[in-house]
Coordinates of C-alpha atoms and ligand atoms in Angstrom, one line a residue:
M1 CA 67.9 42.6 30.8
P2 CA 69.6 41.4 27.7
P3 CA 69.1 43.5 24.6
R4 CA 65.8 42.9 23.0
S5 CA 66.9 42.4 19.5
L6 CA 69.3 39.6 20.4
L7 CA 66.4 37.2 20.5
P8 CA 63.5 36.8 18.1
T9 CA 60.7 38.6 19.8
N10 CA 57.7 39.6 17.7
R11 CA 54.8 37.6 16.7
S12 CA 55.6 37.8 13.0
D13 CA 58.3 35.2 13.8
Q14 CA 55.5 32.8 14.0
Q15 CA 55.3 31.9 10.4
L16 CA 58.9 31.0 10.4
T17 CA 58.6 28.3 12.9
F18 CA 55.8 25.9 13.2
S19 CA 52.5 25.1 11.5
Q20 CA 49.3 25.3 13.5
P21 CA 46.6 22.7 13.7
G22 CA 44.1 22.9 11.0
R23 CA 46.4 25.0 9.0
R24 CA 48.6 24.0 6.1
C25 CA 52.0 22.8 7.0
L26 CA 54.7 25.1 5.9
P27 CA 57.1 22.8 4.0
S28 CA 60.0 25.2 4.4
A29 CA 59.8 25.6 8.1
A30 CA 62.7 23.3 8.8
A31 CA 64.8 24.7 5.9
R32 CA 64.3 28.2 7.2
W33 CA 65.5 27.5 10.7
P34 CA 69.2 27.9 10.0
S35 CA 68.7 31.2 8.2
R36 CA 67.1 32.6 11.3
M37 CA 70.2 31.7 13.3
V38 CA 72.4 33.6 10.9
R39 CA 70.2 36.6 11.2
L40 CA 70.4 36.3 14.9
R41 CA 74.2 36.4 14.9
V42 CA 74.5 39.4 12.7
S43 CA 72.2 41.4 14.9
S44 CA 73.9 40.2 18.0
T45 CA 77.2 41.8 16.9
T46 CA 75.5 45.2 16.4
V47 CA 73.8 44.8 19.7
A48 CA 77.0 44.0 21.5
I49 CA 78.5 47.2 20.2
L50 CA 75.5 49.2 21.3
L51 CA 75.6 47.5 24.6
A52 CA 79.3 48.4 25.1
I53 CA 78.4 52.0 24.4
Q54 CA 75.6 51.9 26.8
T55 CA 77.7 50.3 29.5
G56 CA 80.3 53.0 29.1
F57 CA 77.7 55.7 29.4
L58 CA 76.2 54.2 32.5
L59 CA 79.7 53.9 34.1
F60 CA 80.3 57.5 33.2
L61 CA 77.0 58.4 34.9
Y62 CA 77.8 56.4 37.9
A63 CA 81.2 58.0 38.3
H64 CA 79.6 61.5 38.2
H65 CA 76.4 60.9 40.2
G66 CA 77.2 58.1 42.5
S67 CA 73.9 56.6 43.6
F68 CA 71.7 56.9 40.5
L69 CA 71.0 53.2 40.7
S70 CA 67.4 52.3 41.3
P71 CA 66.4 49.9 44.2
S72 CA 65.9 47.1 41.7
A73 CA 69.4 47.4 40.3
E74 CA 70.7 46.8 43.8
K75 CA 69.3 43.4 43.8
P76 CA 71.9 40.6 43.9
A77 CA 73.5 39.4 40.7
R78 CA 72.1 35.9 41.0
V79 CA 68.7 35.5 39.4
H80 CA 66.1 33.4 41.1
V81 CA 63.3 32.1 38.9
L82 CA 60.2 30.4 40.2
I83 CA 58.0 28.6 37.7
I84 CA 54.5 28.3 39.2
S85 CA 52.0 26.0 37.6
S86 CA 49.7 23.1 38.3
W87 CA 49.8 19.4 37.7
R88 CA 49.8 18.2 34.0
S89 CA 50.3 21.7 32.6
G90 CA 53.5 21.3 30.7
S91 CA 55.7 22.5 33.6
S92 CA 58.2 19.7 33.3
F93 CA 58.7 20.7 29.7
V94 CA 59.2 24.3 30.7
G95 CA 61.5 23.2 33.5
Q96 CA 63.7 21.4 31.0
L97 CA 64.0 24.5 28.9
F98 CA 65.7 26.1 31.8
S99 CA 67.4 23.0 33.3
Q100 CA 69.4 22.4 30.1
H101 CA 70.8 26.0 30.0
P102 CA 74.4 26.0 31.1
D103 CA 73.9 29.0 33.5
V104 CA 71.0 27.4 35.3
F105 CA 70.8 25.3 38.5
Y106 CA 67.4 23.7 38.3
L107 CA 65.3 21.6 40.7
M108 CA 61.9 20.2 39.9
E109 CA 59.4 20.3 42.7
P110 CA 61.7 20.5 45.7
A111 CA 58.6 21.1 47.9
W112 CA 57.5 17.6 47.0
H113 CA 59.4 16.6 50.1
V114 CA 57.4 19.0 52.2
W115 CA 54.1 17.6 51.0
G116 CA 55.3 14.1 51.3
T117 CA 56.3 14.5 54.9
M118 CA 53.3 16.5 56.1
Y119 CA 50.6 15.0 53.9
Q120 CA 47.9 15.3 56.7
N121 CA 47.9 19.1 56.3
S122 CA 46.3 21.4 53.8
A123 CA 48.0 23.2 51.0
R124 CA 47.3 26.4 52.7
V125 CA 49.0 25.3 56.0
L126 CA 51.9 24.0 54.0
H127 CA 52.3 27.2 52.0
M128 CA 54.7 28.7 54.5
A129 CA 56.9 25.6 54.8
V130 CA 57.0 25.4 51.0
R131 CA 57.9 29.0 50.7
D132 CA 60.7 28.8 53.2
L133 CA 62.1 25.7 51.5
V134 CA 62.1 27.6 48.2
R135 CA 63.8 30.6 49.8
S136 CA 66.6 28.4 51.2
V137 CA 67.1 26.5 48.0
F138 CA 67.3 29.8 46.1
K139 CA 70.1 30.7 48.4
C140 CA 71.8 27.4 47.8
D141 CA 71.2 26.4 51.5
M142 CA 70.3 22.7 51.2
S143 CA 70.3 22.1 54.9
V144 CA 66.6 22.9 54.7
F145 CA 66.2 19.3 53.5
D146 CA 67.3 18.0 56.9
A147 CA 63.7 18.2 58.0
Y148 CA 62.4 16.1 55.2
M149 CA 65.1 13.5 54.4
P150 CA 67.4 11.1 56.3
W151 CA 70.7 12.4 57.5
K152 CA 72.8 9.9 55.6
R153 CA 71.6 10.8 52.2
N154 CA 73.0 11.2 48.7
L155 CA 72.2 13.3 45.7
S156 CA 69.8 10.7 44.3
D157 CA 67.4 11.1 47.3
L158 CA 66.2 14.4 45.9
F159 CA 62.9 14.1 44.1
Q160 CA 63.4 13.8 40.3
W161 CA 67.0 14.7 40.7
A162 CA 68.0 13.3 37.3
V163 CA 66.0 15.8 35.4
S164 CA 68.3 18.5 36.7
R165 CA 71.1 18.9 34.2
A166 CA 73.1 20.7 37.0
L167 CA 73.0 17.6 39.1
C168 CA 74.2 15.5 36.2
T169 CA 77.2 17.6 35.3
K170 CA 80.3 19.1 36.9
P171 CA 80.8 19.9 39.7
A172 CA 77.9 17.7 40.9
C173 CA 78.8 14.7 38.8
E174 CA 82.1 14.3 37.0
Y175 CA 80.8 12.3 34.1
F176 CA 79.3 15.2 32.1
E177 CA 80.3 18.7 31.2
R178 CA 77.9 21.4 32.1
T179 CA 77.4 22.6 28.5
E180 CA 76.1 19.1 27.6
I181 CA 72.5 18.3 27.0
T182 CA 71.9 15.5 29.5
S183 CA 69.4 12.8 29.5
E184 CA 67.6 11.5 32.6
R185 CA 68.5 8.0 31.8
S186 CA 72.3 8.3 31.5
C187 CA 72.4 10.6 34.4
K188 CA 70.5 8.1 36.6
T189 CA 73.0 5.4 35.7
L190 CA 76.2 7.4 36.4
C191 CA 75.4 10.2 38.9
G192 CA 73.2 8.8 41.6
K193 CA 75.9 7.9 44.1
Y194 CA 77.4 11.3 44.7
P195 CA 77.0 12.8 48.2
F196 CA 74.2 15.2 48.9
S197 CA 76.7 18.0 49.7
N198 CA 77.4 18.2 45.9
V199 CA 74.0 19.7 45.5
E200 CA 74.9 22.8 47.5
E201 CA 78.4 23.0 46.0
A202 CA 77.0 22.9 42.5
C203 CA 74.3 25.4 43.2
K204 CA 76.8 28.0 44.3
T205 CA 78.5 28.0 40.9
Y206 CA 75.5 29.1 38.9
S207 CA 74.2 32.6 38.0
H208 CA 70.6 31.4 37.9
V209 CA 68.6 29.2 40.3
V210 CA 65.4 28.0 38.7
L211 CA 62.7 26.1 40.6
K212 CA 59.4 24.6 39.4
E213 CA 56.5 24.2 41.8
V214 CA 52.9 23.3 41.5
R215 CA 52.3 23.8 45.2
F216 CA 51.5 27.6 45.4
F217 CA 47.8 28.6 45.2
D218 CA 48.1 32.2 46.2
L219 CA 50.6 34.8 44.9
R220 CA 50.6 36.7 48.1
V221 CA 52.4 33.9 49.8
L222 CA 55.4 34.9 47.6
Y223 CA 55.4 38.6 48.6
P224 CA 58.1 38.1 51.3
L225 CA 60.4 36.6 48.7
L226 CA 59.8 39.4 46.2
T227 CA 60.7 42.0 48.8
D228 CA 63.6 40.1 50.2
P229 CA 66.7 42.2 49.3
T230 CA 68.9 39.1 49.1
L231 CA 66.7 37.6 46.4
N232 CA 66.2 38.7 42.7
L233 CA 63.0 36.8 42.1
K234 CA 61.2 36.4 38.7
I235 CA 58.0 34.5 38.6
I236 CA 56.8 32.6 35.5
H237 CA 53.2 31.6 35.7
L238 CA 52.5 28.7 33.4
V239 CA 48.9 28.0 32.6
R240 CA 47.1 25.5 30.3
D241 CA 43.6 25.0 29.1
P242 CA 41.8 23.3 32.1
R243 CA 40.0 21.0 29.7
A244 CA 43.3 19.7 28.4
V245 CA 44.6 19.5 32.0
V246 CA 41.6 17.3 33.0
K247 CA 42.3 15.0 30.0
S248 CA 45.9 14.7 31.0
R249 CA 45.0 14.1 34.7
E250 CA 42.8 11.2 33.7
Q251 CA 46.0 9.4 32.5
T252 CA 47.7 9.7 35.9
V253 CA 44.8 9.4 38.4
K254 CA 46.6 7.3 40.9
A255 CA 49.7 9.4 41.0
L256 CA 47.6 12.5 41.9
T257 CA 45.5 11.1 44.8
R258 CA 47.7 12.1 47.7
D259 CA 48.2 15.6 46.4
N260 CA 44.5 15.9 45.8
G261 CA 43.9 15.1 49.4
I262 CA 46.2 17.9 50.5
V263 CA 44.5 20.3 48.1
L264 CA 41.1 19.4 49.5
N265 CA 42.4 19.1 53.1
T266 CA 41.2 15.6 53.8
N267 CA 43.6 14.8 56.7
G268 CA 45.8 12.4 54.7
T269 CA 43.0 10.6 52.9
K270 CA 43.8 10.0 49.2
V271 CA 41.1 11.1 46.8
D272 CA 40.5 11.0 43.1
D273 CA 38.9 14.1 41.5
S274 CA 35.9 12.7 39.8
Q275 CA 33.9 15.8 41.0
Y276 CA 36.5 18.2 39.7
K277 CA 36.8 19.8 43.2
V278 CA 40.6 19.9 42.8
M279 CA 40.3 21.4 39.3
Q280 CA 38.1 24.0 40.8
E281 CA 40.8 24.9 43.3
I282 CA 43.4 24.9 40.6
C283 CA 41.4 27.2 38.4
R284 CA 40.6 29.5 41.3
S285 CA 44.3 29.8 42.1
H286 CA 45.2 30.7 38.5
I287 CA 42.6 33.5 38.6
Q288 CA 44.0 34.7 42.0
I289 CA 47.6 34.6 40.8
Y290 CA 46.9 36.3 37.5
E291 CA 44.6 39.0 38.8
T292 CA 46.9 39.8 41.7
A293 CA 49.8 40.2 39.4
T294 CA 48.0 42.3 36.7
L295 CA 45.2 44.3 38.3
K296 CA 46.8 47.0 40.5
P297 CA 49.9 44.9 41.4
P298 CA 52.2 46.1 44.1
E299 CA 55.2 48.0 43.0
F300 CA 57.6 45.2 43.8
L301 CA 55.9 42.9 41.3
K302 CA 56.9 45.3 38.4
D303 CA 58.8 43.3 35.8
R304 CA 58.8 40.2 38.0
Y305 CA 55.8 38.4 36.7
L306 CA 55.3 36.7 33.3
M307 CA 52.3 34.6 32.3
I308 CA 52.8 31.9 29.7
R309 CA 50.2 29.7 28.1
F310 CA 51.2 26.2 27.3
E311 CA 49.3 26.4 24.0
D312 CA 51.3 29.4 22.8
L313 CA 54.5 27.6 23.8
V314 CA 53.8 24.6 21.7
R315 CA 52.7 26.6 18.7
D316 CA 55.6 29.0 18.7
P317 CA 58.2 27.6 21.0
L318 CA 61.1 29.8 20.0
A319 CA 59.1 33.1 20.5
E320 CA 57.8 32.0 23.9
I321 CA 61.2 30.6 25.1
S322 CA 62.9 33.8 24.0
A323 CA 60.3 35.8 26.0
M324 CA 61.1 33.6 29.0
Y325 CA 64.8 33.9 28.6
R326 CA 64.7 37.6 28.1
F327 CA 62.6 38.0 31.2
T328 CA 65.1 36.0 33.2
D329 CA 68.3 37.4 31.7
L330 CA 69.4 34.3 29.9
Q331 CA 71.0 34.0 26.5
L332 CA 69.7 31.6 23.9
T333 CA 72.7 29.6 22.6
G334 CA 72.9 28.0 19.2
K335 CA 73.2 24.6 20.8
L336 CA 70.1 25.1 22.9
E337 CA 68.2 26.4 19.9
N338 CA 69.1 23.2 18.0
W339 CA 68.1 21.1 20.9
I340 CA 64.8 22.9 21.2
Y341 CA 64.2 22.5 17.5
N342 CA 64.9 18.7 17.9
I343 CA 62.6 18.2 20.9
T344 CA 59.7 20.1 19.4
H345 CA 60.1 18.2 16.1
G346 CA 60.4 14.8 17.6
Q347 CA 64.1 14.3 16.8
G348 CA 67.1 13.5 18.8
P349 CA 67.8 10.7 21.2
S350 CA 65.3 11.2 24.0
R351 CA 62.1 9.6 22.6
R352 CA 61.5 7.0 25.3
K353 CA 58.6 7.3 27.6
E354 CA 59.9 8.1 31.1
A355 CA 58.0 8.9 34.2
F356 CA 57.8 12.7 34.1
Q357 CA 59.1 13.0 30.6
I358 CA 58.6 16.0 28.5
T359 CA 56.2 15.2 25.8
S360 CA 57.6 16.9 22.8
R361 CA 56.5 15.0 19.8
N362 CA 53.4 16.5 18.1
A363 CA 53.1 18.9 20.9
V364 CA 50.4 20.9 19.1
N365 CA 48.4 17.7 18.6
V366 CA 48.9 16.8 22.2
S367 CA 47.6 20.2 23.3
Q368 CA 44.4 19.7 21.2
A369 CA 43.9 16.0 22.0
W370 CA 41.2 16.7 24.6
R371 CA 38.9 18.0 21.9
D372 CA 38.9 14.5 20.4
L373 CA 39.0 12.4 23.5
L374 CA 37.1 14.1 26.3
P375 CA 33.4 13.5 26.3
F376 CA 31.3 16.7 25.9
E377 CA 29.6 16.0 29.2
K378 CA 32.9 16.2 31.0
V379 CA 33.9 19.3 29.0
K380 CA 30.7 21.0 30.2
K381 CA 31.5 20.1 33.8
V382 CA 35.0 21.4 33.6
Q383 CA 33.8 24.6 31.9
D384 CA 31.3 25.0 34.8
V385 CA 33.9 24.9 37.5
C386 CA 36.6 26.7 35.5
K387 CA 34.6 29.3 33.7
G388 CA 36.3 32.3 35.3
A389 CA 39.8 30.9 34.5
L390 CA 38.9 30.1 30.9
N391 CA 37.7 33.6 30.4
I392 CA 40.5 35.4 32.1
L393 CA 43.3 33.3 30.5
G394 CA 41.8 33.6 27.0
Y395 CA 40.2 30.2 26.3
Q396 CA 36.9 30.0 24.4
L397 CA 34.1 27.9 25.9
V398 CA 32.4 25.4 23.6
D399 CA 28.6 25.1 23.4
S400 CA 28.3 21.9 21.6
E401 CA 30.1 18.6 20.8
K402 CA 30.2 19.7 17.2
E403 CA 32.1 22.9 18.2
Q404 CA 34.4 20.9 20.4
K405 CA 35.4 18.4 17.8
D406 CA 35.8 20.9 14.9
L407 CA 39.4 21.8 15.0
S408 CA 38.9 24.7 12.7
V409 CA 37.2 26.4 15.5
E410 CA 40.0 28.2 17.4
L411 CA 39.6 28.0 21.2
V412 CA 42.8 29.8 22.2
L413 CA 42.5 33.5 21.8
P414 CA 45.6 35.4 20.7
Y415 CA 47.3 37.1 23.5
R416 CA 49.6 40.2 23.2
R417 CA 51.9 40.2 26.2
N418 CA 53.2 43.7 25.8
Q419 CA 49.8 45.4 25.9
F420 CA 48.6 43.0 28.5
S421 CA 45.2 42.7 26.9
W422 CA 43.3 40.3 24.7
V423 CA 43.0 41.2 21.0
S424 CA 40.0 40.3 19.0
F425 CA 40.1 37.8 16.2
G426 CA 41.3 38.8 12.8
D427 CA 43.5 41.5 14.3
E428 CA 46.7 39.7 13.3
Ligands
LIG1 C1 73.3 6.4 47.3 O1 72.8 6.0 46.0 C2 73.0 4.7 45.6 C3 72.5 4.5 44.2 O2 71.3 5.1 44.0 C4 72.4 3.8 46.7 O3 72.6 2.4 46.3 C5 73.0 4.0 48.0 O4 72.5 3.2 49.0 C6 72.9 5.5 48.4 N1 73.7 5.8 49.6 C7 73.2 6.3 50.7 C8 74.1 6.6 51.8 O5 72.0 6.6 50.8
LIG2 C1 43.6 12.9 61.1 O1 44.0 11.6 61.0 C2 44.7 11.1 62.2 C3 45.0 9.6 61.9 O2 45.4 9.4 60.6 C4 43.8 11.2 63.4 O3 44.5 10.7 64.5 C5 43.3 12.6 63.6 O4 42.4 12.7 64.6 C6 42.7 13.1 62.3 N1 42.4 14.5 62.5 C7 41.2 15.0 62.2 C8 41.0 16.5 62.4 O5 40.3 14.4 61.7
LIG3 C1 69.5 17.1 17.1 O1 69.1 16.0 16.4 C2 70.1 15.6 15.4 C3 69.5 14.4 14.6 O2 69.0 13.4 15.4 C4 71.4 15.2 16.2 O3 72.4 14.8 15.3 C5 71.8 16.4 17.0 O4 72.9 16.0 17.8 C6 70.7 16.9 17.9 N1 71.2 18.1 18.5 C7 71.0 18.4 19.8 C8 71.6 19.7 20.3 O5 70.3 17.7 20.5
LIG4 C1 47.6 15.5 14.4 O1 46.3 15.3 14.6 C2 45.6 15.2 13.3 C3 44.1 15.1 13.6 O2 43.8 14.5 14.8 C4 46.1 13.9 12.6 O3 45.4 13.8 11.3 C5 47.6 14.1 12.3 O4 48.1 13.0 11.7 C6 48.3 14.3 13.6 N1 49.7 14.7 13.3 C7 50.7 14.0 13.8 C8 52.0 14.4 13.4 O5 50.5 13.0 14.6

């Protein structure tokens, strides 16, 4: 783990960064950003010294006692991160937060190829193929794609390859340096023709392999990866208010019909989700994953599971991103911090609407849009099928249209990660 104080951690950082809906905008938010970075650097020097002392002490211990290392410390140096989420929950955005990091080899939804090839099966049957593909990719063994792609293939045959900064920079693509922030568009123009073997070659040069998947519905499927001594797996579980998810799914109905069929096991028949049967499955899976990880979790899950709510992320990106980076042993660089500031404030070059584009502008507004746009009748139905998930993940139900539309009524309950429990209102 990197030292705690390197990164802004506590919730009191919140007032330094972004305003919240229904609250007064802090005019100085932008102006204060640089001062936070200065503070960060000062403390990082102190921490570096402390770290050096600590390292020396540990080496001393090691020399004298030999095998004091715990089993988890024997895990391989490469860190494997799996972001599990569901459709339209902000996972592309979270994926980008990792993808743009210069230490990270990132692929978005590699198991798309599994589902695409075997679409007549159920999600449950495909779990194992998906898991084995994920395991191979973590180990940078890309031969696993032989089953799902033509033999003569190039890098651009990978699903959403151009959102992966690692596939757009050296050594995968010679046009960009790996410390650059890449854009999907320029990458598509310049990097598509490279041979597929560059994927594997690039992967092997990174300390972190990060994958994002919406295709796991049960945490227990991942147990063999957690206990695999050749993997050092960290799981980030990204959730979002199911009512907002439904609103967002309505904008992409067509694109989701094949996956819906797989979730509902329809033998290859495409279906829309007008009855919220898919939503019900998604909500059920979030409960299963969260409860499995937090109520009497097995020992091997210790320090390997982190739940993130999309709403917390858009309200206080830096605090949540810092928590995710800390959890996965990544350092937040000044350049990344600037970029994050840009994308969460609607600045910078990437404002075009692209197919799976991260929606960054007015992210807080976007996360609340369902309250304006989703008819109360639908809200009630979603609350019916997702009641358990709403409760467990800390989202308040609404009893009336009035309550739904009144943005001064807070529906996202504060969550204190450290204590792993919900705090009541007014506590902060
Ligand atoms: C590789 O990608 C380019 C550009 O996307 C495409 O035109 C070409 O046919 C691909 N080559 C192979 C062997 O698939
Ligand atoms: C699934 O669909 C295929 C054709 O698309 C059909 O041959 C097969 O019998 C179906 N299986 C079931 C269990 O309905
Ligand atoms: C952030 O946005 C500013 C203004 O558009 C731009 O000059 C700068 O290069 C951007 N920084 C990053 C890291 O994207
Ligand atoms: C956010 O939403 C509120 C209310 O819906 C609106 O008044 C405000 O202009 C929006 N802000 C931005 C930056 O779009």
